[in-house]
Amino acid sequence: MPIDTQDRLLNAAEKLFAEHGISETSLRAITTEAQANLAAVNYHFHSKEGLIKAVFARRLEPINQQRLDLLTVAEQQAAPNPPPLEEIITAFLGPALRLSIHPEHGGPHFMRLIGRLFSEPSEFKMVIHEQFEEVRRRFFAAFQAVLPNLGPEELFWRFHFMVGAMAHTAAAGEILEHISGGHCDQSDPEATLRRMTAFVAAGFKADLPAA
Amino acid sequence: MPIDTQDRLLNAAEKLFAEHGISETSLRAITTEAQANLAAVNYHFHSKEGLIKAVFARRLEPINQQRLDLLTVAEQQAAPNPPPLEEIITAFLGPALRLSIHPEHGGPHFMRLIGRLFSEPSEFKMVIHEQFEEVRRRFFAAFQAVLPNLGPEELFWRFHFMVGAMAHTAAAGEILEHISGGHCDQSDPEATLRRMTAFVAAGFKADLPAA
DNA sequence: GTCTATAGGGGGATAGAC
DNA sequence: GTCTATCCCCCTATAGAC
């Protein structure tokens, strides 16, 4: 069955935004890729900005919902204790890292987009940060529960470092394989998830640096 | 003494690129900010692309040179043993994180630019990756020497995670203070360096994840 | 070296026919 | 809902006077 024009536009925009950047992608390029008419974007999304927001909204909500669900399950299983650190980290990183093997949820294209998102100019970021509000709050509380010896400042920094490792990996795309001389294989997201979780968990558990 | 037109253009471009993004910044905005004529960019740098490359070249070479120098010193001090892990990490992260307090070397503007660089579209990245070639090679070897139990694949991934934490922090700018509710203070780069080093060093030393 | 003026192209958005 | 045609703006780059 054929895909709706609206979805073809979203798919084309997602792909081209990820490959060339948002500002670098013209509506003309998008409508050509989607085999739609130039005016279709304005009809369906009112403007380029409307299209951009729609591209992100379509994917972000499910990912963040999945994160919250996984965290909830982990918390219920461990109750009344807090869930182990590694499980919290996996609940956060997993849904994002697994994107690459779910073409029906954007696959590698959206993964690169989301990785790049964090370093976009501030105008774009503001819209998106609201989407992460609840996720940040819930996970922050979960981290505090298993790491009671870390103050909020230190904890926030470590959370930030984790997001950096994740975003950088997501944004890297196939480039990573090239610069590593073939050492880094991204085709298995579960393997990447295990590596990243091990690294990040150790970082969270690190001794406080000497002041 | 007044500053050269060429430098005013580089400074203006650096600032505006960091604030709004490269593609989003027009030569008109740059020449206005620099109080120079529109044609000046083409006269001094031949094209917008020439200006972009000049903006990066001016700052990247000194940073990477400093990294190599710090690594060399650490290696000489520790010889014939490899330098401790923390010193290698500090040699890599320090020159980048300290940028923010050196206005004469671009300060916070270039810091945000360099952080964003890694997630720019591939066209920009290719030019830049060559600049990092030697740094990557030397540091990779240094890491291998102190962490002989890690295979090249695992080591490359951890190197990658470290770069992610650094780039994400650099790109975040003042946003970080807002979203952390004031918890994260970026005004002291040495404190950030200590935090990041502690986190990353623990990550490097983490046990291998179960396959 | 620095300016004005302009060429020449591409962009987003919209009106109005179908 | 979809198309064509077009408006109007802003962009980069350059020619040529000073």
Coordinates of N, CA and C in Angstrom, one line a residue, chain B residues 14-208:
Chain B
E14 N 33.7 34.0 13.8 CA 33.7 33.0 14.9 C 32.6 33.2 15.8
K15 N 32.3 34.4 16.2 CA 31.2 34.7 17.1 C 29.9 34.3 16.6
L16 N 29.6 34.8 15.3 CA 28.3 34.5 14.8 C 28.1 33.0 14.4
F17 N 29.1 32.4 13.9 CA 29.0 30.9 13.6 C 28.7 30.2 14.9
A18 N 29.3 30.6 16.0 CA 29.0 29.9 17.3 C 27.6 30.1 17.7
E19 N 27.1 31.4 17.6 CA 25.8 31.7 18.1 C 24.7 31.1 17.2
H20 N 24.9 31.2 15.9 CA 23.7 30.9 15.1 C 23.9 29.7 14.1
G21 N 25.2 29.2 14.1 CA 25.5 28.2 13.1 C 26.1 28.7 11.9
I22 N 26.8 27.9 11.2 CA 27.6 28.3 10.0 C 26.7 28.7 8.9
S23 N 25.8 27.8 8.5 CA 25.0 28.0 7.3 C 24.0 29.2 7.6
E24 N 23.7 29.3 8.8 CA 22.7 30.4 9.2 C 23.3 31.8 9.2
T25 N 24.6 31.8 9.1 CA 25.3 33.1 9.2 C 25.6 33.6 7.8
S26 N 25.1 34.8 7.4 CA 25.4 35.3 6.1 C 26.7 36.2 6.2
L27 N 27.3 36.4 5.0 CA 28.5 37.2 4.9 C 28.1 38.7 5.3
R28 N 26.8 39.0 5.0 CA 26.4 40.4 5.4 C 26.4 40.6 6.9
A29 N 25.9 39.6 7.6 CA 25.9 39.7 9.0 C 27.4 39.8 9.6
I30 N 28.2 39.0 8.9 CA 29.6 39.0 9.4 C 30.3 40.4 9.1
T31 N 30.1 40.9 7.9 CA 30.8 42.2 7.6 C 30.2 43.3 8.4
T32 N 28.9 43.2 8.7 CA 28.3 44.3 9.5 C 28.9 44.2 10.9
E33 N 28.9 43.0 11.5 CA 29.5 42.9 12.8 C 30.9 43.3 12.9
A34 N 31.7 43.1 11.8 CA 33.1 43.4 11.8 C 33.3 44.9 11.3
Q35 N 32.2 45.6 11.1 CA 32.3 46.9 10.5 C 33.2 47.0 9.3
A36 N 33.0 46.0 8.4 CA 33.8 46.0 7.2 C 32.8 45.9 6.0
N37 N 33.4 46.1 4.9 CA 32.5 46.0 3.7 C 32.2 44.6 3.3
L38 N 31.1 44.5 2.6 CA 30.6 43.2 2.2 C 31.7 42.5 1.3
A39 N 32.3 43.3 0.5 CA 33.3 42.7 -0.5 C 34.6 42.2 0.2
A40 N 34.8 42.7 1.5 CA 36.0 42.4 2.1 C 36.3 40.9 2.3
V41 N 35.2 40.1 2.6 CA 35.3 38.7 2.8 C 35.9 38.0 1.5
N42 N 35.4 38.4 0.4 CA 35.8 37.8 -0.9 C 37.3 38.3 -1.2
Y43 N 37.6 39.5 -0.8 CA 38.9 39.9 -1.0 C 39.9 39.2 -0.2
H44 N 39.6 39.0 1.1 CA 40.6 38.4 2.0 C 40.6 36.9 2.0
F45 N 39.4 36.3 1.8 CA 39.3 34.9 2.0 C 38.8 34.2 0.7
H46 N 38.6 34.9 -0.3 CA 38.2 34.4 -1.6 C 36.7 33.9 -1.7
S47 N 36.2 33.3 -0.6 CA 34.8 32.9 -0.6 C 34.4 32.6 0.8
K48 N 33.1 32.3 1.0 CA 32.7 32.0 2.4 C 33.4 30.7 2.9
E49 N 33.5 29.8 2.0 CA 34.2 28.5 2.4 C 35.6 28.8 2.9
G50 N 36.3 29.7 2.2 CA 37.7 30.1 2.6 C 37.7 30.7 4.0
L51 N 36.7 31.5 4.2 CA 36.6 32.1 5.6 C 36.3 31.1 6.6
I52 N 35.4 30.1 6.4 CA 35.2 29.1 7.3 C 36.4 28.3 7.7
K53 N 37.2 27.9 6.6 CA 38.4 27.2 6.9 C 39.4 28.0 7.7
A54 N 39.4 29.3 7.4 CA 40.4 30.2 8.1 C 40.0 30.3 9.6
V55 N 38.7 30.4 9.8 CA 38.2 30.5 11.2 C 38.7 29.3 12.0
F56 N 38.6 28.1 11.5 CA 39.0 26.9 12.2 C 40.5 26.7 12.3
A57 N 41.1 27.0 11.1 CA 42.6 26.8 11.1 C 43.3 27.6 12.1
R58 N 42.8 28.9 12.3 CA 43.5 29.8 13.2 C 43.6 29.2 14.7
R59 N 42.5 28.5 15.1 CA 42.5 28.0 16.5 C 42.9 26.6 16.6
L60 N 42.6 25.8 15.6 CA 42.8 24.3 15.9 C 44.2 23.9 16.0
E61 N 45.0 24.5 15.1 CA 46.4 24.1 15.2 C 47.1 24.4 16.5
P62 N 46.9 25.5 17.1 CA 47.5 25.7 18.5 C 47.0 24.8 19.5
I63 N 45.7 24.5 19.5 CA 45.1 23.6 20.5 C 45.8 22.2 20.3
N64 N 45.8 21.7 19.1 CA 46.3 20.4 18.9 C 47.8 20.3 19.2
Q65 N 48.5 21.4 18.9 CA 49.9 21.4 19.2 C 50.1 21.4 20.7
Q66 N 49.3 22.1 21.4 CA 49.4 22.1 22.9 C 49.1 20.7 23.5
R67 N 48.2 20.0 22.9 CA 47.9 18.7 23.3 C 49.1 17.8 23.2
L68 N 49.7 17.9 22.0 CA 50.9 17.0 21.7 C 52.0 17.4 22.6
D69 N 52.2 18.7 22.9 CA 53.3 19.1 23.8 C 53.1 18.6 25.2
L70 N 51.9 18.7 25.7 CA 51.6 18.2 27.0 C 51.8 16.7 27.1
L71 N 51.4 16.0 26.1 CA 51.6 14.6 26.1 C 53.1 14.2 26.1
T72 N 53.8 14.9 25.3 CA 55.3 14.7 25.2 C 55.9 14.9 26.6
V73 N 55.6 16.0 27.2 CA 56.1 16.3 28.6 C 55.8 15.1 29.5
A74 N 54.5 14.7 29.5 CA 54.1 13.7 30.4 C 54.8 12.4 30.1
E75 N 55.1 12.1 28.9 CA 55.8 10.9 28.5 C 57.2 11.0 29.0
Q76 N 57.8 12.1 28.8 CA 59.2 12.3 29.2 C 59.4 12.1 30.7
Q77 N 58.4 12.7 31.5 CA 58.5 12.7 32.9 C 58.4 11.2 33.5
A78 N 57.5 10.5 32.8 CA 57.2 9.1 33.3 C 58.2 8.1 32.7
A79 N 59.0 8.4 31.7 CA 59.8 7.5 31.0 C 60.7 6.7 32.1
P80 N 60.9 5.4 31.9 CA 60.5 4.6 30.7 C 59.1 4.1 30.8
N81 N 58.4 4.4 31.9 CA 57.0 3.9 32.0 C 56.1 4.8 31.2
P82 N 54.9 4.3 30.9 CA 53.9 5.2 30.3 C 53.4 6.1 31.3
P83 N 53.0 7.3 30.9 CA 52.4 8.3 31.9 C 51.1 7.8 32.4
P84 N 50.7 8.2 33.6 CA 49.4 7.7 34.2 C 48.2 8.1 33.3
L85 N 47.2 7.3 33.4 CA 46.0 7.5 32.6 C 45.5 9.0 32.7
E86 N 45.4 9.4 33.9 CA 44.8 10.7 34.2 C 45.6 11.9 33.5
E87 N 46.9 11.7 33.4 CA 47.7 12.7 32.7 C 47.4 12.8 31.2
I88 N 47.3 11.6 30.7 CA 47.0 11.5 29.2 C 45.7 12.2 28.9
I89 N 44.7 11.9 29.8 CA 43.4 12.5 29.6 C 43.4 14.0 29.7
T90 N 44.1 14.5 30.8 CA 44.2 15.9 31.0 C 44.9 16.6 29.8
A91 N 45.9 16.0 29.3 CA 46.6 16.6 28.2 C 45.7 16.7 27.0
F92 N 44.8 15.8 26.8 CA 43.8 15.9 25.7 C 42.7 16.9 26.0
L93 N 42.1 16.8 27.1 CA 40.9 17.6 27.4 C 41.3 19.1 27.8
G94 N 42.4 19.2 28.5 CA 42.7 20.5 29.0 C 42.7 21.7 28.0
P95 N 43.5 21.6 27.0 CA 43.6 22.7 26.0 C 42.3 23.1 25.4
A96 N 41.4 22.1 25.2 CA 40.0 22.5 24.7 C 39.2 23.1 25.8
L97 N 39.1 22.6 27.0 CA 38.3 23.1 28.0 C 38.7 24.4 28.5
R98 N 40.0 24.7 28.4 CA 40.5 26.0 28.9 C 40.3 27.1 28.0
L99 N 39.8 26.8 26.8 CA 39.6 27.8 25.8 C 38.7 28.9 26.3
S100 N 37.7 28.6 27.1 CA 36.7 29.5 27.4 C 37.2 30.7 28.2
I101 N 38.4 30.5 28.9 CA 38.9 31.7 29.6 C 40.1 32.4 28.9
H102 N 40.3 32.0 27.7 CA 41.3 32.7 26.9 C 40.7 33.5 25.7
P103 N 40.2 34.7 26.0 CA 39.5 35.5 25.0 C 40.4 35.7 23.8
E104 N 41.7 35.8 24.1 CA 42.7 36.0 23.0 C 42.8 34.8 22.0
H105 N 42.3 33.7 22.5 CA 42.3 32.5 21.6 C 40.9 32.0 21.2
G106 N 40.0 33.0 21.2 CA 38.7 32.7 20.7 C 37.6 32.6 21.9
G107 N 38.1 32.2 23.0 CA 37.2 32.2 24.2 C 36.0 31.3 24.0
P108 N 35.0 31.6 24.7 CA 33.8 30.7 24.6 C 33.2 30.6 23.2
H109 N 33.4 31.6 22.4 CA 32.8 31.4 21.0 C 33.4 30.2 20.3
F110 N 34.7 30.2 20.2 CA 35.3 29.1 19.5 C 35.1 27.8 20.2
M111 N 35.0 27.8 21.5 CA 34.7 26.6 22.2 C 33.4 26.0 21.8
R112 N 32.4 26.8 21.6 CA 31.1 26.3 21.2 C 31.2 25.8 19.7
L113 N 32.0 26.5 18.9 CA 32.1 26.1 17.5 C 32.7 24.7 17.4
I114 N 33.8 24.5 18.2 CA 34.5 23.3 18.1 C 33.7 22.1 18.6
G115 N 32.8 22.4 19.6 CA 31.9 21.4 20.1 C 30.9 21.0 19.1
R116 N 30.5 22.0 18.4 CA 29.4 21.7 17.4 C 30.0 21.0 16.1
L117 N 31.2 21.3 15.9 CA 31.9 20.8 14.7 C 31.7 19.4 14.4
F118 N 31.8 18.6 15.5 CA 31.7 17.1 15.3 C 30.4 16.7 14.8
S119 N 29.4 17.5 15.0 CA 28.1 17.0 14.5 C 27.6 17.8 13.2
E120 N 28.5 18.5 12.7 CA 28.2 19.2 11.4 C 28.0 18.2 10.3
P121 N 27.4 18.6 9.2 CA 27.3 17.7 8.1 C 28.7 17.3 7.6
S122 N 28.7 16.2 6.9 CA 30.0 15.5 6.6 C 30.9 16.4 5.8
E123 N 30.3 17.3 5.0 CA 31.2 18.1 4.1 C 32.2 18.9 5.0
F124 N 31.7 19.4 6.1 CA 32.7 20.2 6.9 C 33.6 19.3 7.6
K125 N 33.1 18.2 8.1 CA 33.9 17.3 8.9 C 35.2 16.8 8.2
M126 N 35.1 16.5 7.0 CA 36.2 15.8 6.3 C 37.5 16.7 6.4
V127 N 37.3 18.0 6.1 CA 38.4 18.9 6.1 C 39.1 18.9 7.5
I128 N 38.3 18.8 8.5 CA 38.8 19.0 9.8 C 39.4 17.7 10.4
H129 N 38.9 16.6 10.0 CA 39.5 15.3 10.6 C 41.0 15.2 10.3
E130 N 41.4 15.8 9.2 CA 42.9 15.7 8.9 C 43.7 16.4 10.0
Q131 N 43.1 17.5 10.5 CA 43.8 18.3 11.5 C 44.0 17.4 12.8
F132 N 43.1 16.4 13.0 CA 43.2 15.6 14.2 C 44.0 14.3 14.0
E133 N 44.4 14.1 12.8 CA 45.1 12.8 12.5 C 46.2 12.5 13.5
E134 N 47.1 13.4 13.6 CA 48.3 13.1 14.4 C 47.9 13.0 15.9
V135 N 47.0 13.9 16.3 CA 46.6 13.9 17.7 C 46.0 12.5 18.1
R136 N 45.1 12.1 17.2 CA 44.5 10.8 17.4 C 45.5 9.7 17.5
R137 N 46.4 9.7 16.6 CA 47.4 8.6 16.5 C 48.3 8.6 17.8
R138 N 48.8 9.7 18.2 CA 49.7 9.8 19.4 C 48.9 9.4 20.7
F139 N 47.7 10.0 20.8 CA 47.0 9.7 22.1 C 46.5 8.2 22.1
F140 N 46.1 7.7 21.0 CA 45.7 6.3 20.9 C 46.8 5.4 21.4
A141 N 48.0 5.7 20.9 CA 49.2 4.9 21.3 C 49.4 5.1 22.8
A142 N 49.3 6.3 23.3 CA 49.5 6.5 24.8 C 48.5 5.7 25.6
F143 N 47.2 5.8 25.2 CA 46.2 5.0 25.9 C 46.5 3.5 25.9
Q144 N 46.9 3.0 24.7 CA 47.2 1.6 24.6 C 48.3 1.2 25.6
A145 N 49.3 2.1 25.8 CA 50.4 1.8 26.6 C 50.0 1.6 28.1
V146 N 49.1 2.5 28.6 CA 48.7 2.4 30.0 C 47.5 1.4 30.2
L147 N 46.9 1.0 29.1 CA 45.7 0.1 29.2 C 45.9 -1.1 28.3
P148 N 47.0 -1.8 28.5 CA 47.3 -2.9 27.6 C 46.3 -4.0 27.5
N149 N 45.4 -4.1 28.5 CA 44.4 -5.1 28.5 C 43.2 -4.8 27.6
L150 N 43.1 -3.6 27.1 CA 42.0 -3.2 26.2 C 42.4 -3.4 24.8
G151 N 41.6 -4.1 24.0 CA 41.9 -4.3 22.6 C 41.6 -3.0 21.9
P152 N 42.1 -2.8 20.7 CA 42.0 -1.6 19.9 C 40.5 -1.2 19.7
E153 N 39.7 -2.2 19.5 CA 38.3 -1.9 19.3 C 37.6 -1.2 20.5
E154 N 37.8 -1.8 21.6 CA 37.2 -1.3 22.9 C 37.9 0.1 23.2
L155 N 39.2 0.2 22.9 CA 39.9 1.5 23.2 C 39.3 2.6 22.3
F156 N 39.1 2.3 21.1 CA 38.6 3.3 20.2 C 37.2 3.8 20.6
W157 N 36.4 2.9 21.0 CA 35.1 3.3 21.5 C 35.2 4.2 22.7
R158 N 36.1 3.9 23.6 CA 36.1 4.7 24.8 C 36.7 6.0 24.5
F159 N 37.7 6.1 23.6 CA 38.2 7.3 23.1 C 37.0 8.2 22.6
H160 N 36.2 7.5 21.8 CA 35.1 8.2 21.2 C 34.1 8.7 22.2
F161 N 33.8 7.9 23.3 CA 33.0 8.4 24.3 C 33.5 9.6 25.0
M162 N 34.8 9.6 25.2 CA 35.5 10.8 25.9 C 35.3 12.1 25.0
V163 N 35.5 11.9 23.7 CA 35.4 13.0 22.8 C 33.9 13.5 22.9
G164 N 33.0 12.6 23.0 CA 31.6 13.0 23.1 C 31.3 13.8 24.3
A165 N 31.8 13.4 25.4 CA 31.6 14.2 26.7 C 32.2 15.5 26.5
M166 N 33.3 15.6 25.9 CA 34.0 16.9 25.8 C 33.3 17.8 24.8
A167 N 32.9 17.3 23.7 CA 32.3 18.1 22.6 C 30.9 18.6 23.1
H168 N 30.2 17.7 23.8 CA 28.9 18.1 24.3 C 29.0 19.2 25.3
T169 N 30.0 19.1 26.2 CA 30.2 20.1 27.2 C 30.6 21.4 26.5
A170 N 31.4 21.3 25.5 CA 31.9 22.6 24.9 C 30.8 23.2 24.1
A171 N 29.9 22.4 23.5 CA 28.8 23.0 22.7 C 27.7 23.5 23.5
A172 N 27.6 23.0 24.7 CA 26.4 23.4 25.5 C 26.4 24.9 25.9
G173 N 27.5 25.5 26.1 CA 27.6 26.9 26.4 C 26.8 27.2 27.7
E174 N 26.1 28.3 27.7 CA 25.4 28.8 28.9 C 24.1 28.0 29.1
I175 N 23.7 27.3 28.1 CA 22.5 26.5 28.2 C 22.5 25.6 29.4
L176 N 23.7 25.0 29.6 CA 23.9 24.0 30.7 C 23.5 24.6 32.0
E177 N 23.8 25.8 32.3 CA 23.4 26.4 33.6 C 21.9 26.5 33.7
H178 N 21.3 26.8 32.7 CA 19.8 26.9 32.7 C 19.1 25.6 33.0
I179 N 19.4 24.6 32.2 CA 18.7 23.3 32.3 C 19.1 22.6 33.6
S180 N 20.2 23.0 34.2 CA 20.6 22.3 35.4 C 20.0 23.0 36.6
G181 N 19.2 24.1 36.4 CA 18.7 24.8 37.4 C 19.8 25.5 38.3
G182 N 20.9 25.9 37.6 CA 21.9 26.6 38.2 C 23.0 25.7 38.9
H183 N 22.7 24.4 38.8 CA 23.7 23.4 39.4 C 25.1 23.4 38.8
C184 N 25.1 23.6 37.4 CA 26.3 23.5 36.7 C 26.9 24.8 36.4
D185 N 28.1 25.0 37.0 CA 28.8 26.3 36.8 C 30.0 26.0 35.9
Q186 N 30.0 26.7 34.8 CA 31.0 26.5 33.8 C 32.1 27.5 33.9
S187 N 32.1 28.4 34.8 CA 33.0 29.5 34.8 C 34.4 29.1 35.2
D188 N 34.5 27.9 35.8 CA 35.9 27.4 36.2 C 36.3 26.2 35.4
P189 N 37.0 26.4 34.3 CA 37.4 25.3 33.5 C 38.2 24.2 34.2
E190 N 39.0 24.6 35.2 CA 39.8 23.6 35.9 C 38.9 22.7 36.7
A191 N 37.8 23.2 37.2 CA 36.9 22.3 37.9 C 36.2 21.4 37.0
T192 N 35.8 21.9 35.8 CA 35.2 21.1 34.8 C 36.2 20.0 34.3
L193 N 37.4 20.4 34.2 CA 38.4 19.5 33.7 C 38.6 18.3 34.7
R194 N 38.6 18.7 36.0 CA 38.8 17.7 37.0 C 37.6 16.7 37.0
R195 N 36.4 17.3 36.9 CA 35.2 16.4 36.9 C 35.2 15.4 35.7
M196 N 35.5 16.0 34.6 CA 35.5 15.2 33.3 C 36.6 14.2 33.4
T197 N 37.7 14.5 33.8 CA 38.9 13.6 33.9 C 38.5 12.4 34.8
A198 N 37.9 12.7 36.0 CA 37.5 11.7 36.9 C 36.5 10.7 36.3
F199 N 35.6 11.3 35.6 CA 34.5 10.5 35.0 C 35.1 9.6 33.9
V200 N 35.9 10.2 33.0 CA 36.4 9.5 31.8 C 37.5 8.5 32.2
A201 N 38.3 8.8 33.2 CA 39.3 7.9 33.6 C 38.7 6.6 34.2
A202 N 37.6 6.8 35.0 CA 36.9 5.6 35.5 C 36.3 4.8 34.3
G203 N 35.8 5.5 33.3 CA 35.2 4.8 32.2 C 36.3 4.0 31.4
F204 N 37.4 4.6 31.3 CA 38.5 3.9 30.6 C 38.9 2.6 31.3
K205 N 38.9 2.7 32.7 CA 39.3 1.6 33.5 C 38.3 0.6 33.7
A206 N 37.1 0.8 33.2 CA 35.9 -0.1 33.5 C 36.3 -1.5 33.0
D207 N 35.7 -2.5 33.7 CA 35.8 -3.9 33.3 C 35.1 -4.0 31.9
L208 N 35.7 -4.9 31.2 CA 35.1 -5.2 29.9 C 33.6 -5.7 30.1

